[in-house]
GROMACS .gro file of C-alpha atoms in nm:
model
  253
    1UNK     CA    1   9.504   8.281   8.992
    2UNK     CA    2   9.705   8.135   8.706
    3UNK     CA    3  10.059   8.204   8.824
    4UNK     CA    4  10.118   8.510   8.604
    5UNK     CA    5  10.273   8.824   8.746
    6UNK     CA    6  10.014   9.027   8.938
    7UNK     CA    7  10.006   9.404   8.938
    8UNK     CA    8   9.801   9.686   9.083
    9UNK     CA    9   9.567   9.860   8.842
   10UNK     CA   10   9.413  10.200   8.911
   11UNK     CA   11   9.044  10.172   8.829
   12UNK     CA   12   8.855  10.445   8.636
   13UNK     CA   13   8.618  10.524   8.922
   14UNK     CA   14   8.612  10.620   9.291
   15UNK     CA   15   8.415  10.485   9.584
   16UNK     CA   16   8.129  10.651   9.773
   17UNK     CA   17   8.379  10.869   9.960
   18UNK     CA   18   8.559  10.980   9.641
   19UNK     CA   19   8.861  10.762   9.719
   20UNK     CA   20   9.069  10.590   9.452
   21UNK     CA   21   8.995  10.224   9.374
   22UNK     CA   22   9.270   9.975   9.295
   23UNK     CA   23   9.254   9.622   9.159
   24UNK     CA   24   9.516   9.357   9.228
   25UNK     CA   25   9.501   9.161   8.905
   26UNK     CA   26   9.684   8.945   8.654
   27UNK     CA   27   9.553   9.167   8.375
   28UNK     CA   28   9.272   8.979   8.200
   29UNK     CA   29   8.998   8.899   8.450
   30UNK     CA   30   8.631   9.010   8.440
   31UNK     CA   31   8.702   9.320   8.651
   32UNK     CA   32   8.989   9.422   8.422
   33UNK     CA   33   8.771   9.382   8.112
   34UNK     CA   34   8.495   9.589   8.274
   35UNK     CA   35   8.752   9.857   8.359
   36UNK     CA   36   8.867   9.856   7.995
   37UNK     CA   37   8.511   9.923   7.881
   38UNK     CA   38   8.466  10.200   8.138
   39UNK     CA   39   8.789  10.367   8.027
   40UNK     CA   40   8.682  10.351   7.663
   41UNK     CA   41   8.345  10.504   7.748
   42UNK     CA   42   8.503  10.783   7.957
   43UNK     CA   43   8.754  10.882   7.690
   44UNK     CA   44   8.480  10.871   7.423
   45UNK     CA   45   8.253  11.096   7.630
   46UNK     CA   46   8.542  11.337   7.691
   47UNK     CA   47   8.608  11.356   7.316
   48UNK     CA   48   8.242  11.427   7.241
   49UNK     CA   49   8.232  11.696   7.510
   50UNK     CA   50   8.544  11.859   7.368
   51UNK     CA   51   8.387  11.868   7.021
   52UNK     CA   52   8.065  12.018   7.159
   53UNK     CA   53   8.265  12.280   7.349
   54UNK     CA   54   8.449  12.388   7.037
   55UNK     CA   55   8.121  12.418   6.848
   56UNK     CA   56   7.969  12.633   7.124
   57UNK     CA   57   8.273  12.859   7.141
   58UNK     CA   58   8.265  12.914   6.767
   59UNK     CA   59   7.891  12.991   6.776
   60UNK     CA   60   7.934  13.236   7.067
   61UNK     CA   61   7.652  13.393   7.266
   62UNK     CA   62   7.692  13.172   7.575
   63UNK     CA   63   7.576  13.311   7.908
   64UNK     CA   64   7.795  13.307   8.219
   65UNK     CA   65   7.576  13.032   8.366
   66UNK     CA   66   7.623  12.819   8.053
   67UNK     CA   67   7.997  12.877   8.066
   68UNK     CA   68   8.008  12.776   8.431
   69UNK     CA   69   7.818  12.454   8.361
   70UNK     CA   70   8.042  12.375   8.066
   71UNK     CA   71   8.356  12.438   8.273
   72UNK     CA   72   8.233  12.194   8.537
   73UNK     CA   73   8.165  11.926   8.278
   74UNK     CA   74   8.506  11.977   8.122
   75UNK     CA   75   8.674  11.954   8.463
   76UNK     CA   76   8.497  11.624   8.535
   77UNK     CA   77   8.593  11.485   8.194
   78UNK     CA   78   8.954  11.594   8.237
   79UNK     CA   79   8.971  11.427   8.580
   80UNK     CA   80   8.841  11.101   8.429
   81UNK     CA   81   9.087  11.111   8.139
   82UNK     CA   82   9.381  11.181   8.373
   83UNK     CA   83   9.292  10.874   8.580
   84UNK     CA   84   9.272  10.665   8.263
   85UNK     CA   85   9.607  10.802   8.144
   86UNK     CA   86   9.774  10.727   8.478
   87UNK     CA   87   9.630  10.376   8.484
   88UNK     CA   88   9.756  10.305   8.133
   89UNK     CA   89  10.095  10.462   8.205
   90UNK     CA   90  10.147  10.219   8.492
   91UNK     CA   91  10.079   9.927   8.261
   92UNK     CA   92  10.341  10.032   8.003
   93UNK     CA   93  10.655   9.816   7.968
   94UNK     CA   94  10.914   9.936   8.218
   95UNK     CA   95  10.664  10.106   8.447
   96UNK     CA   96  10.684   9.807   8.681
   97UNK     CA   97  11.042   9.904   8.765
   98UNK     CA   98  10.900  10.166   9.000
   99UNK     CA   99  10.657   9.934   9.180
  100UNK     CA  100  10.756   9.754   9.503
  101UNK     CA  101  10.841   9.386   9.461
  102UNK     CA  102  10.556   9.263   9.681
  103UNK     CA  103  10.315   9.395   9.416
  104UNK     CA  104  10.502   9.243   9.126
  105UNK     CA  105  10.568   8.874   9.170
  106UNK     CA  106  10.573   8.570   9.393
  107UNK     CA  107  10.322   8.685   9.653
  108UNK     CA  108  10.267   8.435   9.932
  109UNK     CA  109  10.063   8.653  10.161
  110UNK     CA  110   9.898   8.993  10.144
  111UNK     CA  111   9.719   9.218  10.392
  112UNK     CA  112   9.539   9.552  10.366
  113UNK     CA  113   9.381   9.772  10.632
  114UNK     CA  114   9.255  10.132  10.633
  115UNK     CA  115   9.292  10.373  10.927
  116UNK     CA  116   9.139  10.717  11.003
  117UNK     CA  117   9.349  10.993  10.851
  118UNK     CA  118   9.263  11.256  11.113
  119UNK     CA  119   9.344  11.048  11.421
  120UNK     CA  120   9.699  11.049  11.559
  121UNK     CA  121   9.625  10.713  11.722
  122UNK     CA  122   9.626  10.562  11.372
  123UNK     CA  123  10.008  10.539  11.378
  124UNK     CA  124  10.001  10.320  11.687
  125UNK     CA  125   9.712  10.111  11.552
  126UNK     CA  126   9.893  10.061  11.219
  127UNK     CA  127  10.209   9.949  11.396
  128UNK     CA  128  10.015   9.694  11.597
  129UNK     CA  129   9.838   9.568  11.285
  130UNK     CA  130  10.163   9.520  11.093
  131UNK     CA  131  10.330   9.348  11.390
  132UNK     CA  132  10.042   9.105  11.432
  133UNK     CA  133  10.033   9.037  11.056
  134UNK     CA  134  10.401   8.975  10.988
  135UNK     CA  135  10.446   8.768  11.304
  136UNK     CA  136  10.195   8.523  11.157
  137UNK     CA  137  10.414   8.501  10.847
  138UNK     CA  138  10.703   8.357  11.049
  139UNK     CA  139  10.945   8.650  11.013
  140UNK     CA  140  11.237   8.693  11.252
  141UNK     CA  141  11.183   8.916  11.558
  142UNK     CA  142  11.427   9.168  11.408
  143UNK     CA  143  11.232   9.190  11.082
  144UNK     CA  144  10.905   9.223  11.272
  145UNK     CA  145  11.047   9.507  11.481
  146UNK     CA  146  11.187   9.688  11.177
  147UNK     CA  147  10.864   9.663  10.975
  148UNK     CA  148  10.663   9.781  11.273
  149UNK     CA  149  10.893  10.080  11.325
  150UNK     CA  150  10.893  10.173  10.955
  151UNK     CA  151  10.513  10.154  10.946
  152UNK     CA  152  10.476  10.384  11.244
  153UNK     CA  153  10.710  10.641  11.090
  154UNK     CA  154  10.544  10.636  10.748
  155UNK     CA  155  10.193  10.662  10.892
  156UNK     CA  156  10.303  10.944  11.122
  157UNK     CA  157  10.442  11.130  10.820
  158UNK     CA  158  10.114  11.086  10.634
  159UNK     CA  159   9.914  11.206  10.935
  160UNK     CA  160  10.135  11.513  10.975
  161UNK     CA  161  10.184  11.619  10.614
  162UNK     CA  162   9.853  11.534  10.442
  163UNK     CA  163   9.486  11.603  10.500
  164UNK     CA  164   9.384  11.245  10.420
  165UNK     CA  165   9.050  11.118  10.540
  166UNK     CA  166   9.191  10.767  10.541
  167UNK     CA  167   9.536  10.609  10.533
  168UNK     CA  168   9.578  10.258  10.396
  169UNK     CA  169   9.850  10.018  10.508
  170UNK     CA  170   9.940   9.714  10.297
  171UNK     CA  171  10.181   9.430  10.373
  172UNK     CA  172  10.318   9.177  10.129
  173UNK     CA  173  10.537   8.869  10.151
  174UNK     CA  174  10.740   8.686   9.886
  175UNK     CA  175  10.998   8.409   9.924
  176UNK     CA  176  11.278   8.663   9.957
  177UNK     CA  177  11.125   8.985  10.086
  178UNK     CA  178  10.860   9.145  10.303
  179UNK     CA  179  10.728   9.492  10.235
  180UNK     CA  180  10.493   9.749  10.378
  181UNK     CA  181  10.320  10.035  10.193
  182UNK     CA  182  10.142  10.339  10.335
  183UNK     CA  183   9.899  10.520  10.105
  184UNK     CA  184   9.764  10.868  10.175
  185UNK     CA  185   9.524  11.092   9.983
  186UNK     CA  186   9.768  11.378   9.927
  187UNK     CA  187   9.785  11.731  10.062
  188UNK     CA  188   9.491  11.936   9.932
  189UNK     CA  189   9.449  11.685   9.651
  190UNK     CA  190   9.820  11.688   9.554
  191UNK     CA  191  10.060  11.397   9.600
  192UNK     CA  192  10.368  11.523   9.787
  193UNK     CA  193  10.674  11.309   9.710
  194UNK     CA  194  10.889  11.276  10.024
  195UNK     CA  195  11.263  11.326  10.038
  196UNK     CA  196  11.517  11.211  10.295
  197UNK     CA  197  11.608  11.518  10.507
  198UNK     CA  198  11.956  11.663  10.490
  199UNK     CA  199  12.172  11.851  10.730
  200UNK     CA  200  11.984  11.998  11.026
  201UNK     CA  201  11.633  11.953  10.885
  202UNK     CA  202  11.388  11.855  11.156
  203UNK     CA  203  11.107  11.730  10.932
  204UNK     CA  204  11.109  11.390  10.769
  205UNK     CA  205  11.323  11.211  11.025
  206UNK     CA  206  11.102  10.907  10.982
  207UNK     CA  207  11.238  10.871  10.630
  208UNK     CA  208  11.590  10.859  10.770
  209UNK     CA  209  11.482  10.563  10.983
  210UNK     CA  210  11.316  10.400  10.683
  211UNK     CA  211  11.626  10.457  10.469
  212UNK     CA  212  11.846  10.302  10.738
  213UNK     CA  213  11.633   9.992  10.800
  214UNK     CA  214  11.495   9.903  10.457
  215UNK     CA  215  11.683   9.722  10.181
  216UNK     CA  216  11.509   9.964   9.946
  217UNK     CA  217  11.217  10.203   9.958
  218UNK     CA  218  11.039  10.445   9.732
  219UNK     CA  219  10.712  10.614   9.644
  220UNK     CA  220  10.436  10.552   9.393
  221UNK     CA  221  10.169  10.804   9.295
  222UNK     CA  222   9.820  10.665   9.353
  223UNK     CA  223   9.557  10.892   9.201
  224UNK     CA  224   9.589  11.220   9.391
  225UNK     CA  225   9.771  11.055   9.678
  226UNK     CA  226  10.095  10.872   9.732
  227UNK     CA  227  10.211  10.529   9.843
  228UNK     CA  228  10.544  10.518  10.026
  229UNK     CA  229  10.676  10.162  10.049
  230UNK     CA  230  10.969   9.990  10.211
  231UNK     CA  231  11.109   9.641  10.156
  232UNK     CA  232  11.349   9.419  10.345
  233UNK     CA  233  11.504   9.083  10.271
  234UNK     CA  234  11.363   8.791  10.471
  235UNK     CA  235  11.380   8.412  10.471
  236UNK     CA  236  11.047   8.246  10.548
  237UNK     CA  237  11.135   7.888  10.455
  238UNK     CA  238  10.920   7.670  10.233
  239UNK     CA  239  10.610   7.805  10.055
  240UNK     CA  240  10.304   7.813  10.274
  241UNK     CA  241  10.499   7.748  10.593
  242UNK     CA  242  10.318   8.021  10.783
  243UNK     CA  243  10.205   8.273  10.524
  244UNK     CA  244   9.845   8.312  10.421
  245UNK     CA  245   9.729   8.228  10.071
  246UNK     CA  246   9.748   8.494   9.802
  247UNK     CA  247   9.409   8.602   9.672
  248UNK     CA  248   9.300   8.868   9.424
  249UNK     CA  249   9.164   9.163   9.621
  250UNK     CA  250   9.014   9.498   9.537
  251UNK     CA  251   9.160   9.782   9.734
  252UNK     CA  252   8.960  10.090   9.821
  253UNK     CA  253   9.196  10.369   9.927
   0.00000   0.00000   0.00000
Protein backbone atom coordinates (compact mmCIF):
# COMPACT_ATOMS: atom_id res chain seq x y z
CA UNK A 1 0.00 0.00 0.00
CA UNK A 2 1.34 3.44 -0.83
CA UNK A 3 -0.90 5.62 1.33
CA UNK A 4 -3.23 6.74 -1.47
CA UNK A 5 -6.98 6.71 -1.00
CA UNK A 6 -8.36 3.17 -1.42
CA UNK A 7 -11.68 2.44 -3.04
CA UNK A 8 -13.83 -0.54 -3.93
CA UNK A 9 -13.87 -1.51 -7.59
CA UNK A 10 -16.51 -3.75 -9.12
CA UNK A 11 -14.68 -6.33 -11.22
CA UNK A 12 -15.89 -7.35 -14.73
CA UNK A 13 -16.50 -10.97 -13.77
CA UNK A 14 -18.34 -13.15 -11.24
CA UNK A 15 -17.22 -16.10 -9.15
CA UNK A 16 -18.16 -19.77 -9.56
CA UNK A 17 -21.52 -19.08 -7.91
CA UNK A 18 -22.30 -16.10 -10.18
CA UNK A 19 -21.69 -13.62 -7.35
CA UNK A 20 -20.19 -10.17 -7.89
CA UNK A 21 -16.45 -9.72 -7.28
CA UNK A 22 -15.03 -6.58 -5.70
CA UNK A 23 -11.46 -5.36 -5.38
CA UNK A 24 -10.26 -3.08 -2.59
CA UNK A 25 -7.58 -1.14 -4.42
CA UNK A 26 -5.64 2.10 -4.74
CA UNK A 27 -6.38 2.10 -8.47
CA UNK A 28 -3.20 1.04 -10.28
CA UNK A 29 -2.16 -2.42 -9.10
CA UNK A 30 -1.77 -5.60 -11.20
CA UNK A 31 -5.36 -6.69 -10.51
CA UNK A 32 -6.70 -3.27 -11.57
CA UNK A 33 -4.69 -3.36 -14.81
CA UNK A 34 -5.96 -6.87 -15.55
CA UNK A 35 -9.52 -5.68 -14.91
CA UNK A 36 -8.95 -2.79 -17.33
CA UNK A 37 -7.92 -5.25 -20.04
CA UNK A 38 -10.92 -7.48 -19.33
CA UNK A 39 -13.29 -4.51 -19.55
CA UNK A 40 -11.76 -3.44 -22.87
CA UNK A 41 -12.12 -6.95 -24.25
CA UNK A 42 -15.74 -7.25 -23.08
CA UNK A 43 -16.82 -3.93 -24.58
CA UNK A 44 -14.99 -4.76 -27.83
CA UNK A 45 -16.73 -8.14 -28.08
CA UNK A 46 -20.09 -6.51 -27.39
CA UNK A 47 -19.48 -4.01 -30.19
CA UNK A 48 -18.56 -6.76 -32.65
CA UNK A 49 -21.65 -8.76 -31.66
CA UNK A 50 -23.85 -5.71 -32.17
CA UNK A 51 -22.41 -5.18 -35.65
CA UNK A 52 -22.94 -8.85 -36.54
CA UNK A 53 -26.53 -8.66 -35.27
CA UNK A 54 -27.31 -5.67 -37.45
CA UNK A 55 -25.86 -7.44 -40.49
CA UNK A 56 -27.96 -10.55 -39.82
CA UNK A 57 -31.14 -8.53 -39.35
CA UNK A 58 -30.57 -6.70 -42.61
CA UNK A 59 -29.91 -9.99 -44.44
CA UNK A 60 -33.04 -11.61 -42.97
CA UNK A 61 -33.94 -15.29 -43.22
CA UNK A 62 -32.97 -16.21 -39.65
CA UNK A 63 -34.69 -19.19 -38.06
CA UNK A 64 -36.31 -19.02 -34.62
CA UNK A 65 -33.45 -21.12 -33.21
CA UNK A 66 -30.89 -18.69 -34.62
CA UNK A 67 -32.81 -15.76 -33.18
CA UNK A 68 -32.95 -17.44 -29.78
CA UNK A 69 -29.20 -18.06 -29.79
CA UNK A 70 -28.51 -14.49 -30.86
CA UNK A 71 -30.79 -13.11 -28.15
CA UNK A 72 -28.89 -15.10 -25.52
CA UNK A 73 -25.55 -13.80 -26.76
CA UNK A 74 -26.83 -10.24 -26.78
CA UNK A 75 -28.16 -10.63 -23.23
CA UNK A 76 -24.78 -11.88 -22.01
CA UNK A 77 -22.97 -9.03 -23.76
CA UNK A 78 -25.38 -6.46 -22.34
CA UNK A 79 -24.89 -7.85 -18.82
CA UNK A 80 -21.11 -7.53 -19.20
CA UNK A 81 -21.30 -3.97 -20.53
CA UNK A 82 -23.65 -2.91 -17.70
CA UNK A 83 -21.15 -4.20 -15.13
CA UNK A 84 -18.36 -2.30 -16.88
CA UNK A 85 -20.48 0.86 -16.98
CA UNK A 86 -21.34 0.59 -13.28
CA UNK A 87 -17.70 0.00 -12.37
CA UNK A 88 -16.58 3.03 -14.34
CA UNK A 89 -19.42 5.18 -12.99
CA UNK A 90 -18.23 4.52 -9.45
CA UNK A 91 -14.76 5.71 -10.36
CA UNK A 92 -15.95 9.06 -11.76
CA UNK A 93 -15.08 12.23 -9.80
CA UNK A 94 -17.78 12.83 -7.19
CA UNK A 95 -19.00 9.24 -7.14
CA UNK A 96 -17.05 8.69 -3.92
CA UNK A 97 -19.46 11.04 -2.14
CA UNK A 98 -21.91 8.14 -1.95
CA UNK A 99 -19.44 5.59 -0.57
CA UNK A 100 -19.09 5.02 3.20
CA UNK A 101 -16.01 6.59 4.77
CA UNK A 102 -14.48 3.29 5.84
CA UNK A 103 -14.04 2.47 2.15
CA UNK A 104 -12.58 5.83 1.25
CA UNK A 105 -9.67 6.80 3.44
CA UNK A 106 -7.59 6.19 6.53
CA UNK A 107 -8.39 2.53 7.06
CA UNK A 108 -6.74 1.05 10.12
CA UNK A 109 -8.55 -2.26 10.17
CA UNK A 110 -10.92 -4.14 7.90
CA UNK A 111 -12.94 -7.34 8.19
CA UNK A 112 -15.17 -9.29 5.81
CA UNK A 113 -17.29 -12.40 6.34
CA UNK A 114 -20.02 -14.10 4.30
CA UNK A 115 -23.10 -15.78 5.80
CA UNK A 116 -25.81 -18.07 4.31
CA UNK A 117 -28.62 -16.02 2.82
CA UNK A 118 -31.36 -18.59 3.44
CA UNK A 119 -30.65 -19.19 7.14
CA UNK A 120 -32.33 -16.98 9.74
CA UNK A 121 -29.53 -17.86 12.16
CA UNK A 122 -27.23 -15.72 9.99
CA UNK A 123 -28.44 -12.55 11.75
CA UNK A 124 -27.31 -13.86 15.12
CA UNK A 125 -24.02 -15.16 13.70
CA UNK A 126 -23.33 -11.80 12.00
CA UNK A 127 -23.98 -9.93 15.24
CA UNK A 128 -21.55 -12.15 17.10
CA UNK A 129 -18.93 -11.73 14.38
CA UNK A 130 -19.17 -7.93 14.42
CA UNK A 131 -19.06 -7.82 18.23
CA UNK A 132 -15.96 -9.99 18.37
CA UNK A 133 -14.30 -7.95 15.61
CA UNK A 134 -14.91 -4.43 16.88
CA UNK A 135 -14.10 -5.37 20.47
CA UNK A 136 -10.60 -6.22 19.27
CA UNK A 137 -10.36 -2.72 17.80
CA UNK A 138 -10.69 -1.15 21.25
CA UNK A 139 -14.09 0.52 20.75
CA UNK A 140 -16.19 1.59 23.73
CA UNK A 141 -18.81 -0.88 25.01
CA UNK A 142 -21.55 1.48 23.79
CA UNK A 143 -20.13 1.57 20.25
CA UNK A 144 -19.74 -2.21 20.25
CA UNK A 145 -23.36 -2.66 21.33
CA UNK A 146 -24.65 -0.20 18.72
CA UNK A 147 -22.70 -1.75 15.84
CA UNK A 148 -23.82 -5.21 16.88
CA UNK A 149 -27.46 -4.12 17.01
CA UNK A 150 -27.28 -2.33 13.66
CA UNK A 151 -25.69 -5.39 12.05
CA UNK A 152 -28.41 -7.68 13.32
CA UNK A 153 -31.14 -5.39 11.99
CA UNK A 154 -29.55 -4.93 8.57
CA UNK A 155 -28.88 -8.66 8.12
CA UNK A 156 -32.42 -9.47 9.25
CA UNK A 157 -33.77 -7.04 6.63
CA UNK A 158 -31.66 -8.69 3.93
CA UNK A 159 -32.82 -12.16 4.99
CA UNK A 160 -36.47 -11.09 4.96
CA UNK A 161 -36.61 -8.96 1.83
CA UNK A 162 -34.17 -10.63 -0.60
CA UNK A 163 -33.59 -14.10 -1.97
CA UNK A 164 -29.82 -13.89 -1.55
CA UNK A 165 -27.78 -17.06 -1.46
CA UNK A 166 -25.18 -15.27 0.62
CA UNK A 167 -25.02 -12.09 2.68
CA UNK A 168 -21.68 -10.38 3.24
CA UNK A 169 -20.85 -8.30 6.31
CA UNK A 170 -17.91 -5.89 6.27
CA UNK A 171 -16.47 -3.80 9.10
CA UNK A 172 -14.06 -0.91 8.79
CA UNK A 173 -12.19 1.34 11.20
CA UNK A 174 -10.58 4.75 10.70
CA UNK A 175 -9.17 7.18 13.27
CA UNK A 176 -12.54 8.87 13.65
CA UNK A 177 -15.20 6.34 12.67
CA UNK A 178 -16.24 2.71 12.62
CA UNK A 179 -18.66 1.36 10.06
CA UNK A 180 -20.47 -1.81 9.12
CA UNK A 181 -21.87 -2.77 5.70
CA UNK A 182 -24.31 -5.54 4.80
CA UNK A 183 -24.40 -6.65 1.16
CA UNK A 184 -27.19 -8.76 -0.31
CA UNK A 185 -27.77 -10.13 -3.82
CA UNK A 186 -31.06 -8.32 -4.43
CA UNK A 187 -34.63 -9.53 -4.77
CA UNK A 188 -35.02 -11.64 -7.91
CA UNK A 189 -31.87 -10.04 -9.29
CA UNK A 190 -32.99 -6.46 -8.51
CA UNK A 191 -31.41 -4.20 -5.89
CA UNK A 192 -34.17 -2.87 -3.62
CA UNK A 193 -33.18 0.46 -2.04
CA UNK A 194 -34.53 0.62 1.53
CA UNK A 195 -36.39 3.56 3.02
CA UNK A 196 -37.00 4.50 6.64
CA UNK A 197 -40.64 3.58 7.43
CA UNK A 198 -43.16 6.29 8.16
CA UNK A 199 -46.29 6.47 10.21
CA UNK A 200 -47.71 3.08 11.17
CA UNK A 201 -45.64 1.00 8.74
CA UNK A 202 -44.60 -2.29 10.28
CA UNK A 203 -41.85 -3.21 7.82
CA UNK A 204 -38.39 -1.72 7.96
CA UNK A 205 -38.28 -0.99 11.67
CA UNK A 206 -34.65 -2.05 11.66
CA UNK A 207 -33.86 1.02 9.57
CA UNK A 208 -35.43 3.21 12.24
CA UNK A 209 -32.99 1.70 14.74
CA UNK A 210 -30.11 2.22 12.31
CA UNK A 211 -31.17 5.82 11.67
CA UNK A 212 -31.34 6.49 15.41
CA UNK A 213 -27.97 4.95 16.31
CA UNK A 214 -25.73 5.80 13.35
CA UNK A 215 -24.06 9.14 12.70
CA UNK A 216 -24.93 8.52 9.06
CA UNK A 217 -26.02 5.61 6.91
CA UNK A 218 -26.90 4.90 3.32
CA UNK A 219 -26.96 2.37 0.52
CA UNK A 220 -24.71 1.53 -2.40
CA UNK A 221 -25.70 -0.62 -5.38
CA UNK A 222 -23.34 -3.57 -5.81
CA UNK A 223 -23.98 -5.34 -9.10
CA UNK A 224 -27.54 -6.67 -8.83
CA UNK A 225 -27.52 -6.40 -5.05
CA UNK A 226 -27.23 -3.67 -2.48
CA UNK A 227 -24.91 -2.69 0.35
CA UNK A 228 -26.53 -0.89 3.27
CA UNK A 229 -23.92 0.72 5.52
CA UNK A 230 -23.90 2.60 8.79
CA UNK A 231 -21.16 4.67 10.41
CA UNK A 232 -20.59 6.05 13.88
CA UNK A 233 -17.97 8.32 15.36
CA UNK A 234 -15.40 6.62 17.59
CA UNK A 235 -12.08 7.43 19.26
CA UNK A 236 -9.61 4.56 19.16
CA UNK A 237 -6.49 6.42 20.30
CA UNK A 238 -3.16 6.21 18.52
CA UNK A 239 -2.74 4.35 15.22
CA UNK A 240 -2.28 0.64 15.64
CA UNK A 241 -3.28 0.67 19.30
CA UNK A 242 -5.57 -2.32 18.91
CA UNK A 243 -6.69 -2.33 15.28
CA UNK A 244 -5.43 -4.84 12.77
CA UNK A 245 -3.30 -3.78 9.83
CA UNK A 246 -5.00 -2.67 6.62
CA UNK A 247 -4.37 -4.98 3.69
CA UNK A 248 -5.66 -5.04 0.13
CA UNK A 249 -8.31 -7.73 -0.12
CA UNK A 250 -10.50 -9.13 -2.84
CA UNK A 251 -14.11 -9.48 -1.84
CA UNK A 252 -16.35 -12.15 -3.29
CA UNK A 253 -19.99 -11.26 -2.60
